[in-house]
XYZ file of C-alpha atoms in Angstrom:
444
model
C 0.000 0.000 0.000
C 1.383 3.418 -0.928
C 0.342 7.039 -1.316
C 1.604 9.241 -4.132
C 1.112 12.979 -4.567
C 0.725 14.963 -7.749
C 0.845 18.642 -6.880
C -1.423 21.014 -8.785
C 0.277 23.986 -7.104
C 1.747 24.787 -3.675
C -1.645 24.521 -1.920
C -3.458 21.663 -3.677
C -2.702 18.201 -4.914
C -4.090 14.876 -6.068
C -3.289 12.125 -3.555
C -3.587 8.582 -4.869
C -3.770 5.608 -2.520
C -2.790 2.308 -4.139
C -3.674 -0.851 -2.255
C -2.618 -4.394 -3.220
C -5.135 -7.217 -3.042
C -2.751 -8.940 -0.603
C -3.154 -5.965 1.785
C -6.803 -6.696 2.440
C -7.533 -10.228 1.179
C -6.592 -12.105 4.398
C -8.560 -9.693 6.595
C -11.655 -10.084 4.393
C -11.268 -13.849 4.459
C -11.090 -13.822 8.241
C -14.214 -11.667 8.380
C -16.081 -14.090 6.094
C -15.206 -17.032 8.339
C -16.565 -15.080 11.312
C -19.789 -14.489 9.373
C -19.994 -18.205 8.565
C -19.682 -19.126 12.243
C -22.446 -16.757 13.347
C -24.762 -16.454 10.342
C -28.372 -17.511 10.924
C -29.915 -18.364 7.555
C -33.190 -20.309 7.234
C -32.538 -23.932 6.299
C -29.089 -24.104 7.920
C -27.929 -24.635 11.471
C -25.825 -21.898 13.016
C -22.217 -22.303 11.865
C -23.176 -24.712 9.061
C -23.911 -22.205 6.286
C -21.879 -23.139 3.149
C -18.878 -20.870 2.625
C -19.882 -20.335 -0.994
C -23.189 -18.823 0.119
C -21.467 -16.611 2.726
C -18.951 -15.473 0.131
C -21.663 -14.670 -2.414
C -23.621 -12.588 0.083
C -20.908 -10.902 2.156
C -17.592 -10.825 0.255
C -18.241 -7.625 -1.714
C -19.460 -5.465 1.227
C -16.723 -6.857 3.515
C -14.101 -6.020 0.875
C -15.443 -2.488 0.435
C -15.399 -1.921 4.199
C -11.822 -3.156 4.560
C -10.592 -1.208 1.538
C -12.237 1.979 2.858
C -10.658 1.461 6.273
C -7.167 0.920 4.886
C -7.443 3.782 2.397
C -8.571 6.129 5.166
C -5.676 5.051 7.426
C -3.155 5.469 4.613
C -4.477 8.907 3.700
C -4.488 10.138 7.310
C -0.998 8.707 7.842
C 0.345 10.531 4.777
C -1.170 13.843 5.914
C 0.350 13.479 9.399
C 3.766 12.327 8.213
C 4.067 15.243 5.800
C 2.631 17.793 8.258
C -0.062 18.881 5.817
C -2.596 21.276 7.343
C -5.674 20.496 5.286
C -8.260 23.095 4.323
C -11.640 21.396 4.199
C -11.678 17.614 3.790
C -10.285 15.361 1.020
C -12.670 15.086 -1.930
C -12.719 11.586 -3.485
C -12.387 11.367 -7.250
C -15.400 9.375 -8.508
C -14.703 5.750 -9.485
C -17.018 4.210 -12.081
C -16.449 0.606 -11.069
C -14.171 -0.799 -8.385
C -12.813 -4.162 -9.571
C -12.409 -6.324 -6.469
C -10.637 -8.999 -8.520
C -7.836 -6.653 -9.602
C -4.402 -7.173 -8.059
C -4.217 -3.456 -7.296
C -6.849 -0.842 -6.563
C -6.188 2.903 -6.727
C -8.362 5.573 -5.132
C -7.624 9.280 -5.658
C -8.489 12.348 -3.573
C -8.311 16.043 -4.283
C -6.876 17.908 -1.280
C -6.203 21.518 -0.390
C -3.874 22.679 2.340
C -2.596 25.782 3.986
C 0.303 27.565 2.300
C 3.698 27.681 3.949
C 4.192 31.244 5.163
C 5.502 33.076 8.210
C 3.911 35.836 10.260
C 6.241 38.222 12.100
C 3.984 39.612 14.814
C 6.644 42.056 15.979
C 6.216 44.169 12.840
C 2.555 44.845 13.703
C 1.707 47.664 16.130
C -1.524 48.865 17.743
C -2.579 50.996 20.749
C -2.569 49.007 23.980
C -4.800 50.930 26.325
C -4.276 51.161 30.052
C -7.820 51.628 31.347
C -8.095 52.465 35.037
C -11.357 52.595 36.961
C -12.326 56.077 38.121
C -14.429 57.045 41.143
C -17.414 57.161 38.778
C -17.149 53.464 37.836
C -16.294 52.426 41.410
C -19.290 54.301 42.829
C -21.588 52.813 40.187
C -20.390 49.287 40.950
C -20.915 49.751 44.691
C -24.367 51.232 44.082
C -25.235 48.149 41.999
C -24.288 45.993 44.999
C -26.552 48.082 47.199
C -29.388 47.750 44.679
C -28.903 43.996 44.490
C -29.585 43.678 48.218
C -31.977 46.621 48.479
C -35.142 46.526 50.549
C -38.314 46.786 48.496
C -40.893 49.382 49.647
C -44.384 49.334 48.147
C -45.745 52.677 46.830
C -49.224 53.984 46.059
C -48.260 56.130 43.109
C -45.390 56.391 40.672
C -42.521 58.731 41.516
C -39.227 59.446 39.829
C -37.507 56.749 41.924
C -40.214 54.111 41.366
C -39.967 50.696 39.774
C -43.168 49.697 38.008
C -44.248 46.170 37.110
C -46.377 46.157 33.958
C -48.554 43.608 32.225
C -48.660 44.126 28.462
C -51.495 42.442 26.542
C -52.749 42.518 22.981
C -56.367 43.718 22.727
C -58.426 41.304 20.651
C -60.998 43.107 18.480
C -64.670 42.178 19.005
C -65.055 40.962 15.422
C -61.777 39.002 15.375
C -62.257 35.461 14.089
C -60.709 32.290 15.492
C -58.870 31.724 18.763
C -56.404 34.319 20.036
C -54.242 33.066 22.863
C -51.558 35.740 23.170
C -49.846 35.404 26.519
C -49.372 38.811 28.184
C -45.845 39.993 28.889
C -44.680 41.141 32.316
C -41.937 43.758 32.426
C -40.378 46.073 34.985
C -39.605 49.698 34.106
C -38.141 52.761 35.846
C -36.983 56.235 34.875
C -33.983 54.736 33.060
C -36.370 53.026 30.618
C -37.735 56.403 29.668
C -40.089 55.521 26.793
C -42.175 53.000 28.768
C -41.880 54.943 32.058
C -43.272 58.106 30.445
C -46.178 56.039 29.124
C -47.336 54.980 32.608
C -45.895 57.527 35.084
C -49.299 59.178 35.740
C -51.087 55.892 36.434
C -51.914 54.204 39.722
C -51.911 50.494 40.531
C -54.424 48.504 38.418
C -54.889 51.413 35.993
C -54.267 50.896 32.288
C -53.233 52.784 29.189
C -53.585 51.784 25.549
C -50.862 52.057 22.938
C -51.268 51.404 19.232
C -49.447 48.753 17.270
C -48.265 51.480 14.901
C -46.613 53.402 17.767
C -44.872 50.276 19.049
C -43.607 49.378 15.587
C -42.396 52.919 14.988
C -40.492 53.104 18.304
C -38.070 50.201 18.655
C -36.921 51.359 22.107
C -40.494 51.445 23.418
C -41.167 48.005 21.947
C -38.091 46.579 23.677
C -39.020 48.151 27.036
C -42.504 46.626 26.741
C -40.954 43.187 26.180
C -41.112 42.867 22.383
C -38.206 42.096 20.093
C -38.115 43.906 16.768
C -39.446 40.773 15.020
C -42.256 40.341 17.583
C -43.296 43.970 17.207
C -43.443 43.635 13.431
C -45.778 40.618 13.733
C -48.254 41.839 16.333
C -51.691 40.415 15.512
C -53.881 43.236 16.823
C -54.045 46.998 16.459
C -53.830 47.943 20.147
C -51.992 46.912 23.301
C -53.149 47.378 26.884
C -50.479 48.273 29.443
C -51.602 47.644 33.034
C -49.788 48.692 36.221
C -49.466 45.622 38.462
C -47.112 46.919 41.125
C -45.281 50.092 42.193
C -42.324 50.055 44.528
C -39.022 51.695 45.262
C -35.736 50.159 46.334
C -34.100 51.401 49.508
C -30.417 50.854 48.907
C -28.708 48.523 51.340
C -26.597 50.430 53.823
C -22.844 50.317 53.277
C -22.064 48.136 56.290
C -20.500 44.848 57.301
C -23.676 42.958 56.453
C -23.418 44.094 52.819
C -19.684 43.359 52.667
C -20.333 39.817 53.903
C -23.218 39.261 51.492
C -21.107 40.257 48.497
C -17.648 38.867 49.312
C -18.191 36.336 52.073
C -17.965 36.709 55.803
C -14.969 38.636 57.095
C -13.201 39.153 53.734
C -13.971 42.884 53.613
C -14.170 44.920 56.813
C -14.358 48.578 55.763
C -15.618 50.854 53.019
C -12.016 51.621 52.053
C -11.272 47.910 51.613
C -14.464 47.562 49.571
C -13.470 50.413 47.251
C -9.975 48.962 46.789
C -11.413 45.525 46.038
C -13.918 46.928 43.534
C -11.220 49.015 41.852
C -8.966 45.975 41.490
C -11.782 43.943 39.945
C -12.791 46.730 37.569
C -9.180 47.380 36.537
C -8.732 43.688 35.742
C -11.990 43.582 33.776
C -11.194 46.781 31.859
C -7.687 45.504 31.082
C -9.053 42.232 29.737
C -11.252 44.220 27.353
C -8.319 46.448 26.397
C -6.175 43.371 25.696
C -8.904 41.910 23.475
C -9.172 45.237 21.617
C -5.408 45.267 21.021
C -5.423 41.676 19.745
C -8.359 42.358 17.426
C -6.572 45.374 15.945
C -3.435 43.298 15.358
C -5.422 40.499 13.709
C -7.193 43.047 11.485
C -3.807 44.269 10.269
C -2.477 40.747 9.765
C -5.555 39.758 7.751
C -5.281 42.904 5.660
C -1.536 42.807 4.933
C -0.514 39.137 4.833
C -0.599 37.463 1.429
C -2.167 34.027 1.866
C -2.609 31.826 -1.184
C -5.831 29.842 -0.909
C -6.573 26.538 -2.682
C -9.466 28.212 -4.465
C -10.144 25.585 -7.150
C -10.131 22.848 -4.514
C -12.419 24.750 -2.143
C -15.000 25.148 -4.911
C -14.897 21.360 -5.439
C -15.112 20.756 -1.709
C -18.167 23.019 -1.373
C -19.919 21.095 -4.152
C -18.979 17.748 -2.574
C -19.885 18.624 1.031
C -23.077 20.631 0.448
C -25.873 18.825 -1.437
C -27.796 22.117 -1.733
C -25.179 23.537 -4.085
C -26.383 22.707 -7.580
C -23.653 24.138 -9.813
C -20.024 25.206 -9.944
C -21.119 28.823 -10.432
C -23.124 28.700 -7.219
C -20.141 27.193 -5.377
C -17.873 29.967 -6.692
C -20.298 32.639 -5.471
C -20.406 31.083 -2.002
C -16.621 30.803 -1.904
C -16.179 34.481 -2.860
C -18.556 35.477 -0.050
C -16.608 33.386 2.492
C -13.103 33.985 1.130
C -12.014 36.501 3.776
C -13.348 34.276 6.556
C -11.357 31.307 5.218
C -8.230 33.462 5.077
C -8.775 34.629 8.676
C -9.210 31.012 9.865
C -5.990 29.969 8.107
C -4.103 32.869 9.693
C -5.427 32.026 13.164
C -4.538 28.359 12.630
C -1.061 29.319 11.472
C -0.495 31.535 14.500
C -1.690 28.774 16.840
C 0.537 26.202 15.148
C 3.615 28.453 15.110
C 3.112 29.320 18.778
C 2.525 25.655 19.706
C -0.905 26.385 21.159
C -2.544 23.195 22.420
C -5.692 22.601 24.471
C -6.312 19.919 27.083
C -9.244 19.101 29.344
C -7.759 20.991 32.285
C -7.768 24.192 30.194
C -11.392 23.669 29.155
C -12.491 22.878 32.729
C -10.734 25.976 34.084
C -12.466 28.160 31.500
C -15.840 26.583 32.323
C -15.242 27.306 36.023
C -14.460 30.931 35.201
C -17.690 31.197 33.204
C -19.613 29.842 36.193
C -17.941 32.433 38.465
C -18.797 35.225 36.032
C -22.439 34.145 35.873
C -22.677 33.928 39.662
C -21.060 37.365 40.048
C -23.888 38.896 38.014
C -26.218 37.830 40.836
C -23.868 39.061 43.545
C -22.515 35.614 44.479
C -18.746 35.861 44.995
C -17.939 33.229 47.585
C -19.307 29.858 46.473
C -16.917 26.998 47.435
C -14.544 25.865 44.674
C -15.925 22.320 44.714
C -19.419 23.684 44.015
C -18.131 25.804 41.136
C -16.337 22.791 39.655
C -19.508 20.700 39.956
C -21.444 23.276 37.915
C -18.585 23.454 35.384
C -18.476 19.670 34.920
C -22.235 19.672 34.381
C -21.827 22.401 31.759
C -19.246 20.307 29.886
C -21.661 17.401 29.446
C -23.082 19.305 26.471
C -20.985 18.834 23.323
C -21.788 22.297 21.985
C -20.576 23.856 25.234
C -17.317 21.878 24.986
C -16.825 23.080 21.414
C -17.549 26.701 22.272
C -15.425 26.746 25.428
C -12.536 24.979 23.643
C -12.655 27.707 21.000
C -12.570 30.367 23.737
C -9.543 28.676 25.355
C -7.720 28.545 22.014
C -8.432 32.232 21.378
C -7.299 33.128 24.918
C -3.977 31.374 24.338
C -3.635 33.024 20.943
C -4.413 36.364 22.606
C -1.582 35.789 25.097
C 0.849 34.994 22.266
C -0.108 38.139 20.345
C 0.126 40.266 23.509
C 3.621 38.921 24.067
C 4.978 39.277 20.520
C 3.156 42.133 18.784
C 4.317 45.710 19.321
C 2.311 47.680 21.882
C 1.812 51.430 21.755
C 1.009 51.934 25.446
C -1.704 54.562 25.976
C -3.477 55.649 29.175
C -7.202 56.266 28.683
C -10.370 56.696 30.733
C -13.107 54.083 30.581
C -15.485 56.493 28.834
C -12.807 57.256 26.225
C -12.202 53.537 25.788
C -15.909 52.910 25.164
C -15.838 55.596 22.468
C -12.782 53.926 20.948
C -14.650 50.623 20.754
C -17.356 52.281 18.636
C -14.868 53.249 15.922
């Protein structure tokens, strides 16, 4: 058995696997004898089926299976031995008729692979922002903690500091035909959700106001605050909505005291307002810096994708699209799809090249650690900062039972390691910046 390569160019080739009959004949024969021992065919006792009958029924499929297995192993072995980084998957060249009696059988595959090129990250430069939390962000974060553990106080009427629970229902016209079971939406609004708050601020509990479908569709912000996505608003069935006030209350912020410190960070870990502010600043600085690092890496990758010349196996990728996607009906259609995805393919090849050159590998410990961090982040949103590590790991392990989660988290780990490599090797233009300025920079 051997594999030969006929290069079309530096990024595509025809690989031909040639297998001798002797390579698979004995294995097929052994398989047939196993069939004969276990076959249950009417008219014959188990193990007594004539070999000629077994051969007639099973020899061809057994041969095909063994040939496919050996061809696949040979092809994969050749790719690994020659360090070929394939783009897409090998596309088999159609065979009209495979002669199982021939002394040799050849099967050919079209393949495309990444070009051999180098990326010098040091020649790429971008701003690397140093974003430090100001009193404004620290105060806001502490206020959010106080809100999270605030005491709720019922109110009779709506004031500027009120939170209002609303029920939003579609009004079914009297002459409407058929059944109309539109479940009402329940939302909470305050003076920060200005559009909906202005709609109800003069109402008392149990009072209602009507709003037209046209107004909701024309005001995307109002629609969102009333619980409707843009698509839901566009497909409302009736001309009017009824908005009813279910509840009015205000939140009395939790006092800045030891009880709050313990609720947020665990008993005894924070013992003064000064310690709290220092802790919050450290957390915010770390979070802001993570975002600044990601921004720097994205800017570097944008430059790399724009400036690096990467030869793609275009002719092969068109063939691969036609082979792998039964919905593609013609070569012209495949070419159009390839042109639309060309830049994405180039970006994937560049990322793969950077990971390979920087020896980035992922193991289960990396994926588990990332899952644990995701659990911590989710818990922090709800003000939970001190769950035992064994509990966090239990949630993380449960998360990793879903294959899609494993795939997504593995991708995040790979990108985190790539980010670290780019941060280390690309050229940083260090720049101090406020958080507000950084948010404006992100919009550019």
